[in-house]
Short mmCIF file of C-alpha atoms and ligand atoms in Angstrom, two decimals:
data_model
loop_
_atom_site.label_atom_id
_atom_site.label_comp_id
_atom_site.label_asym_id
_atom_site.label_seq_id
_atom_site.Cartn_x
_atom_site.Cartn_y
_atom_site.Cartn_z
CA UNK A 1 0.05 0.01 -0.05
CA UNK A 2 1.09 3.52 -0.57
CA UNK A 3 0.29 6.57 1.79
CA UNK A 4 -2.63 8.76 0.95
CA UNK A 5 -1.90 12.26 -0.65
CA UNK A 6 -1.02 14.87 2.04
CA UNK A 7 0.59 18.36 1.87
CA UNK A 8 4.00 18.97 3.28
CA UNK A 9 5.55 21.87 5.01
CA UNK A 10 9.12 22.35 6.42
CA UNK A 11 9.01 25.35 8.91
CA UNK A 12 12.15 27.25 9.42
CA UNK A 13 11.42 28.31 12.93
CA UNK A 14 9.29 27.10 15.90
CA UNK A 15 6.90 30.04 15.62
CA UNK A 16 6.21 28.89 11.88
CA UNK A 17 5.69 25.36 13.16
CA UNK A 18 3.08 26.58 15.69
CA UNK A 19 1.40 28.61 13.12
CA UNK A 20 1.01 25.43 10.80
CA UNK A 21 -0.14 23.37 13.75
CA UNK A 22 -2.61 26.14 14.53
CA UNK A 23 -3.93 26.59 11.15
CA UNK A 24 -4.43 22.88 10.31
CA UNK A 25 -5.58 21.46 13.75
CA UNK A 26 -6.11 17.80 13.75
CA UNK A 27 -5.08 17.66 10.13
CA UNK A 28 -1.58 18.37 10.78
CA UNK A 29 1.03 15.79 11.89
CA UNK A 30 4.54 16.24 12.98
CA UNK A 31 7.18 14.53 10.91
CA UNK A 32 10.58 13.91 12.64
CA UNK A 33 12.77 11.00 11.55
CA UNK A 34 9.84 9.40 9.84
CA UNK A 35 10.64 5.94 10.97
CA UNK A 36 7.27 5.28 12.60
CA UNK A 37 5.20 7.65 10.95
CA UNK A 38 5.93 6.94 7.16
CA UNK A 39 4.95 3.10 8.07
CA UNK A 40 1.84 4.19 9.57
CA UNK A 41 0.97 6.28 6.50
CA UNK A 42 1.77 3.62 4.22
CA UNK A 43 -0.38 1.14 6.14
CA UNK A 44 -3.08 3.93 6.21
CA UNK A 45 -3.24 3.69 9.84
CA UNK A 46 -2.98 7.58 9.80
CA UNK A 47 -4.28 10.03 7.03
CA UNK A 48 -3.12 13.49 7.95
CA UNK A 49 -4.04 16.25 5.71
CA UNK A 50 -0.44 17.87 6.11
CA UNK A 51 3.04 16.69 7.41
CA UNK A 52 4.93 19.39 9.44
CA UNK A 53 8.50 18.36 9.00
CA UNK A 54 10.40 19.64 11.99
CA UNK A 55 13.84 18.50 11.00
CA UNK A 56 14.57 21.98 9.72
CA UNK A 57 14.45 23.18 13.28
CA UNK A 58 17.61 21.36 14.34
CA UNK A 59 19.42 24.61 14.66
CA UNK A 60 17.05 25.55 17.46
CA UNK A 61 18.89 24.84 20.80
CA UNK A 62 15.79 24.12 22.70
CA UNK A 63 15.04 21.03 20.47
CA UNK A 64 18.49 19.78 19.82
CA UNK A 65 21.74 18.57 20.99
CA UNK A 66 23.05 16.59 24.02
CA UNK A 67 24.50 18.74 26.81
CA UNK A 68 25.01 19.08 30.52
CA UNK A 69 22.88 21.78 32.02
CA UNK A 70 22.17 22.47 35.79
CA UNK A 71 23.44 18.94 36.77
CA UNK A 72 21.04 17.34 34.33
CA UNK A 73 21.90 15.58 31.03
CA UNK A 74 19.61 17.28 28.36
CA UNK A 75 18.79 15.49 25.15
CA UNK A 76 16.88 17.47 22.41
CA UNK A 77 14.02 15.97 20.78
CA UNK A 78 15.62 16.08 17.26
CA UNK A 79 18.68 14.22 18.39
CA UNK A 80 19.02 11.04 16.35
CA UNK A 81 19.24 7.48 18.14
CA UNK A 82 22.81 7.04 16.65
CA UNK A 83 23.87 10.38 18.27
CA UNK A 84 22.73 9.16 21.61
CA UNK A 85 24.55 5.77 21.05
CA UNK A 86 27.69 7.60 20.32
CA UNK A 87 27.65 10.34 22.93
CA UNK A 88 30.34 10.08 25.56
CA UNK A 89 28.14 12.37 27.69
CA UNK A 90 25.36 9.81 27.62
CA UNK A 91 27.82 6.99 28.34
CA UNK A 92 29.35 8.75 31.23
CA UNK A 93 26.24 10.40 32.87
CA UNK A 94 23.20 8.27 32.04
CA UNK A 95 24.78 4.74 31.38
CA UNK A 96 21.22 3.26 31.46
CA UNK A 97 20.43 5.04 28.40
CA UNK A 98 23.69 4.25 26.65
CA UNK A 99 22.88 0.54 27.30
CA UNK A 100 19.35 0.76 26.05
CA UNK A 101 20.05 2.60 22.69
CA UNK A 102 21.77 -0.30 20.77
CA UNK A 103 18.33 -2.17 21.26
CA UNK A 104 16.45 0.60 19.56
CA UNK A 105 15.65 -0.96 16.03
CA UNK A 106 18.57 -1.39 13.43
CA UNK A 107 21.30 1.06 12.60
CA UNK A 108 19.65 2.29 9.52
CA UNK A 109 16.56 3.25 11.54
CA UNK A 110 18.83 4.69 14.37
CA UNK A 111 20.42 7.04 11.75
CA UNK A 112 17.08 8.67 11.12
CA UNK A 113 14.75 8.17 14.05
CA UNK A 114 14.76 10.78 16.70
CA UNK A 115 14.51 10.78 20.46
CA UNK A 116 11.51 13.02 20.54
CA UNK A 117 9.66 10.87 18.02
CA UNK A 118 10.09 7.90 20.14
CA UNK A 119 8.96 9.66 23.40
CA UNK A 120 5.95 11.25 21.49
CA UNK A 121 5.00 7.99 19.75
CA UNK A 122 5.05 6.32 23.34
CA UNK A 123 5.27 2.68 22.18
CA UNK A 124 5.11 0.63 25.39
CA UNK A 125 7.89 -1.66 24.01
CA UNK A 126 10.18 1.31 23.31
CA UNK A 127 13.44 1.73 25.17
CA UNK A 128 13.63 5.49 25.86
CA UNK A 129 10.19 5.85 27.61
CA UNK A 130 10.97 3.12 30.21
CA UNK A 131 14.43 4.58 30.86
CA UNK A 132 12.92 8.09 31.36
CA UNK A 133 10.47 6.46 33.80
CA UNK A 134 13.03 4.49 35.68
CA UNK A 135 15.28 7.48 36.17
CA UNK A 136 12.64 9.98 36.95
CA UNK A 137 13.40 12.15 33.99
CA UNK A 138 11.65 15.25 33.15
CA UNK A 139 10.14 16.02 29.70
CA UNK A 140 9.96 19.61 28.39
CA UNK A 141 6.99 20.18 26.11
CA UNK A 142 6.85 23.35 24.02
CA UNK A 143 3.86 25.14 22.35
CA UNK A 144 2.99 28.86 21.35
CA UNK A 145 2.22 29.57 25.09
CA UNK A 146 5.77 28.60 26.11
CA UNK A 147 7.36 25.62 27.87
CA UNK A 148 5.89 23.17 30.46
CA UNK A 149 7.79 20.45 32.38
CA UNK A 150 6.16 17.05 32.92
CA UNK A 151 7.73 14.21 34.86
CA UNK A 152 8.07 11.12 32.62
CA UNK A 153 6.25 9.15 35.06
CA UNK A 154 3.07 11.27 34.35
CA UNK A 155 3.50 11.79 30.53
CA UNK A 156 2.54 8.26 29.41
CA UNK A 157 -1.08 7.86 30.06
CA UNK A 158 -2.23 4.81 28.26
CA UNK A 159 -1.31 2.93 25.08
CA UNK A 160 0.05 5.35 22.52
CA UNK A 161 -1.52 8.15 24.67
CA UNK A 162 0.52 10.86 26.34
CA UNK A 163 0.14 14.27 27.94
CA UNK A 164 0.96 16.05 24.84
CA UNK A 165 -1.74 18.68 24.15
CA UNK A 166 -2.81 20.00 20.55
CA UNK A 167 -0.30 22.51 19.25
CA UNK A 168 2.44 20.98 21.67
CA UNK A 169 5.71 19.45 20.90
CA UNK A 170 8.31 17.35 22.85
CA UNK A 171 11.36 19.74 23.01
CA UNK A 172 13.80 17.81 25.10
CA UNK A 173 14.30 15.57 28.22
CA UNK A 174 16.17 16.30 31.30
CA UNK A 175 17.63 13.20 32.77
CA UNK A 176 19.41 13.26 36.31
CA UNK A 177 23.04 12.41 36.07
CA UNK A 178 24.12 9.24 37.65
CA UNK A 179 25.41 9.85 41.19
CA UNK A 180 28.42 8.05 42.80
CA UNK A 181 27.52 4.57 44.11
CA UNK A 182 24.76 4.07 41.66
CA UNK A 183 24.47 1.42 39.06
CA UNK A 184 22.29 0.91 35.89
CA UNK A 185 21.57 -2.32 33.88
CA UNK A 186 19.27 -2.52 30.96
CA UNK A 187 18.29 -5.96 29.59
CA UNK A 188 15.66 -6.95 26.97
CA UNK A 189 14.61 -9.97 25.01
CA UNK A 190 13.39 -9.73 21.47
CA UNK A 191 12.96 -12.24 18.89
CA UNK A 192 15.61 -10.75 16.63
CA UNK A 193 18.02 -8.08 17.56
CA UNK A 194 16.30 -4.67 16.55
CA UNK A 195 13.04 -5.90 16.77
CA UNK A 196 10.68 -4.29 19.39
CA UNK A 197 11.15 -6.12 22.80
CA UNK A 198 8.95 -8.94 24.07
CA UNK A 199 9.98 -7.65 27.41
CA UNK A 200 12.85 -5.76 28.90
CA UNK A 201 13.92 -4.05 32.30
CA UNK A 202 15.49 -0.92 33.07
CA UNK A 203 17.17 -1.36 36.53
CA UNK A 204 18.84 1.36 38.60
CA UNK A 205 19.98 1.50 42.24
CA UNK A 206 22.54 2.52 44.64
CA UNK A 207 24.64 -0.38 45.70
CA UNK A 208 26.95 -0.06 48.89
CA UNK A 209 28.40 -3.20 50.39
CA UNK A 210 25.93 -5.29 48.46
CA UNK A 211 23.00 -3.35 49.77
CA UNK A 212 20.37 -2.00 47.49
CA UNK A 213 18.74 1.43 47.79
CA UNK A 214 16.72 3.86 45.74
CA UNK A 215 15.93 0.95 43.57
CA UNK A 216 14.11 1.58 40.36
CA UNK A 217 12.64 -1.21 38.17
CA UNK A 218 10.75 -0.21 35.02
CA UNK A 219 9.51 -2.65 32.36
CA UNK A 220 8.91 -2.43 28.65
CA UNK A 221 6.33 -4.61 26.88
CA UNK A 222 4.70 -5.40 30.18
CA UNK A 223 1.50 -3.15 29.93
CA UNK A 224 0.21 -0.22 27.84
CA UNK A 225 2.72 2.08 29.25
CA UNK A 226 6.30 1.80 30.73
CA UNK A 227 5.59 -0.05 34.00
CA UNK A 228 7.30 1.04 37.26
CA UNK A 229 7.24 -2.03 39.63
CA UNK A 230 6.71 -0.17 42.94
CA UNK A 231 6.03 -3.31 44.92
CA UNK A 232 9.10 -5.23 43.61
CA UNK A 233 11.16 -2.08 44.29
CA UNK A 234 9.93 -2.01 47.80
CA UNK A 235 10.91 -5.62 48.56
CA UNK A 236 14.50 -4.68 47.57
CA UNK A 237 14.80 -1.34 49.21
CA UNK A 238 17.57 -1.17 51.83
CA UNK A 239 18.29 -4.84 51.88
CA UNK A 240 21.21 -6.88 50.86
CA UNK A 241 21.24 -8.69 47.45
CA UNK A 242 20.44 -12.38 48.24
CA UNK A 243 18.37 -15.07 46.76
CA UNK A 244 15.52 -14.42 49.10
CA UNK A 245 15.21 -10.74 48.22
CA UNK A 246 15.50 -11.38 44.42
CA UNK A 247 12.81 -14.13 44.77
CA UNK A 248 10.45 -11.54 46.68
CA UNK A 249 10.86 -8.95 44.05
CA UNK A 250 10.06 -11.43 41.27
CA UNK A 251 7.05 -12.52 43.21
CA UNK A 252 5.79 -9.07 43.57
CA UNK A 253 5.82 -8.54 39.81
CA UNK A 254 2.86 -10.69 39.18
CA UNK A 255 0.57 -8.09 40.91
CA UNK A 256 1.75 -5.14 39.03
CA UNK A 257 3.01 -6.00 35.50
CA UNK A 258 0.02 -6.34 33.00
CA UNK A 259 1.32 -8.01 29.83
CA UNK A 260 -1.02 -8.96 27.08
CA UNK A 261 -0.50 -12.01 24.88
CA UNK A 262 0.65 -11.46 21.30
CA UNK A 263 1.24 -13.77 18.29
CA UNK A 264 4.38 -15.30 19.78
CA UNK A 265 3.99 -15.26 23.53
CA UNK A 266 1.34 -15.57 26.09
CA UNK A 267 0.90 -13.09 29.02
CA UNK A 268 2.19 -15.90 31.40
CA UNK A 269 5.25 -16.39 29.31
CA UNK A 270 5.97 -12.66 29.01
CA UNK A 271 5.62 -12.49 33.02
CA UNK A 272 8.09 -15.46 33.30
CA UNK A 273 10.60 -13.77 31.07
CA UNK A 274 10.39 -10.48 32.93
CA UNK A 275 11.13 -12.36 36.19
CA UNK A 276 14.18 -14.14 34.52
CA UNK A 277 15.45 -10.67 33.27
CA UNK A 278 15.02 -9.24 36.80
CA UNK A 279 17.05 -11.90 38.43
CA UNK A 280 19.77 -11.28 35.85
CA UNK A 281 19.44 -7.39 36.32
CA UNK A 282 19.71 -7.58 40.05
CA UNK A 283 22.53 -9.91 39.92
CA UNK A 284 24.43 -7.58 37.57
CA UNK A 285 23.60 -4.48 39.86
CA UNK A 286 24.78 -6.29 42.91
CA UNK A 287 27.95 -7.81 41.18
CA UNK A 288 28.75 -4.32 39.59
CA UNK A 289 29.34 -5.68 36.27
CA UNK A 290 27.08 -3.17 34.63
C1 FAD B 1 11.62 -1.80 11.69
C2 FAD B 1 11.43 -0.88 12.76
C3 FAD B 1 11.81 -1.34 14.05
C4 FAD B 1 11.86 -0.44 15.19
N1 FAD B 1 12.15 -1.12 16.34
C5 FAD B 1 12.18 -0.27 17.49
C6 FAD B 1 12.61 -0.66 18.69
O1 FAD B 1 13.13 -1.70 18.85
N2 FAD B 1 12.64 0.34 19.76
C7 FAD B 1 12.09 1.60 19.50
O2 FAD B 1 12.04 2.36 20.56
N3 FAD B 1 11.75 1.95 18.34
C8 FAD B 1 11.66 1.18 17.28
N4 FAD B 1 11.36 1.66 16.10
C9 FAD B 1 10.80 3.13 16.00
C10 FAD B 1 11.95 4.11 15.74
O3 FAD B 1 12.73 4.13 16.98
C11 FAD B 1 11.45 5.57 15.52
O4 FAD B 1 12.54 6.21 15.08
C12 FAD B 1 10.85 6.23 16.63
O5 FAD B 1 9.74 5.51 17.24
C13 FAD B 1 10.04 7.44 16.06
O6 FAD B 1 11.00 8.49 15.87
P1 FAD B 1 10.97 9.39 14.61
O7 FAD B 1 11.91 10.41 14.74
O8 FAD B 1 11.03 8.35 13.30
O9 FAD B 1 9.54 9.74 14.68
P2 FAD B 1 8.43 9.91 13.48
O10 FAD B 1 8.29 8.73 12.79
O11 FAD B 1 8.67 11.12 12.49
O12 FAD B 1 7.23 10.29 14.31
C14 FAD B 1 6.47 9.36 15.08
C15 FAD B 1 5.35 10.08 15.97
O13 FAD B 1 5.74 11.00 16.83
C16 FAD B 1 5.37 12.54 16.54
N5 FAD B 1 6.43 13.31 16.78
C17 FAD B 1 7.54 13.10 16.29
N6 FAD B 1 8.30 14.09 16.95
C18 FAD B 1 7.70 14.67 17.69
C19 FAD B 1 8.01 15.69 18.72
N7 FAD B 1 9.20 16.27 18.90
N8 FAD B 1 6.92 16.25 19.41
C20 FAD B 1 5.63 15.66 19.41
N9 FAD B 1 5.37 14.55 18.36
C21 FAD B 1 6.49 14.32 17.68
C22 FAD B 1 4.90 12.31 14.97
O14 FAD B 1 3.97 13.21 14.69
C23 FAD B 1 4.49 10.76 14.95
O15 FAD B 1 3.04 10.64 15.41
C24 FAD B 1 11.37 0.93 14.97
C25 FAD B 1 11.07 1.30 13.69
C26 FAD B 1 11.01 0.39 12.67
C27 FAD B 1 10.75 0.99 11.21
#
């Protein structure tokens, strides 16, 4: 199938982009890397009247680049996956994200797809949303009215549904930089490398003398949004890493993850795989290998 006919505009400024969004309302769709949007157009899952191509705004600092600012690592929406993968700043200050990005699709897609496109699309099996939730990142959204900040944990509302309002764009994200004593582990299972994950875990904790604290466990592919497993986190909080604590955390997952069966895996299989990954992630956190 081919995409239905649409108009195309490439604004040279944010103000011009807001004008287009205002003029065309629901008929307008933002185009960033196109790696998700073009597929949905070709499958006729979406039939916008006009595509507003925001790649011409990459000179706007509020939407682009990777930098340290006020003790946070800031990633602009127009940053390509491959730039994140190759960034020494990301590797040093947000190692969870650095571990996650090679799992995002394939290199050809990572060369074009953008950070903001992935956050805005909000696929529950995508890697960035789950990292943002695990690390309690803040998303900065921009509209003609100005900017507003939304914690990632409040941004993802339901399957493919976010807190974005009409006329608003994802501008950038602010990630807390990893403090001394903290470790991060990202693990996922996919049928083939580069496919969307069956399940995965973003794990982050302070580890001192084998004792885990400030534990975060967030899961992809285990519900309509990135799932923060608060009960499992509580089972580990302030306790030394041991078979018993791991088992208690794995047991708690059943009550808070909500996987749905797909063509390849039942919900029970997904839950089992999430528990296995949790065991591996906690061992890696405690062992300090990641
Ligand atoms: C074969 C294949 C495999 C893939 N596997 C994975 C995977 O394993 N993990 C993964 O995370 N992703 C995967 N992807 C998706 C890929 O990461 C996309 O690049 C990403 O989801 C969307 O980014 P984009 O820049 O291409 O956005 P686009 O396709 O241009 O846009 C996607 C949606 O976001 C909106 N949008 C874009 N930018 C903004 C913004 N700044 N503010 C508000 N709305 C915006 C668009 O209007 C559109 O609705 C895969 C894609 C393909 C084709």
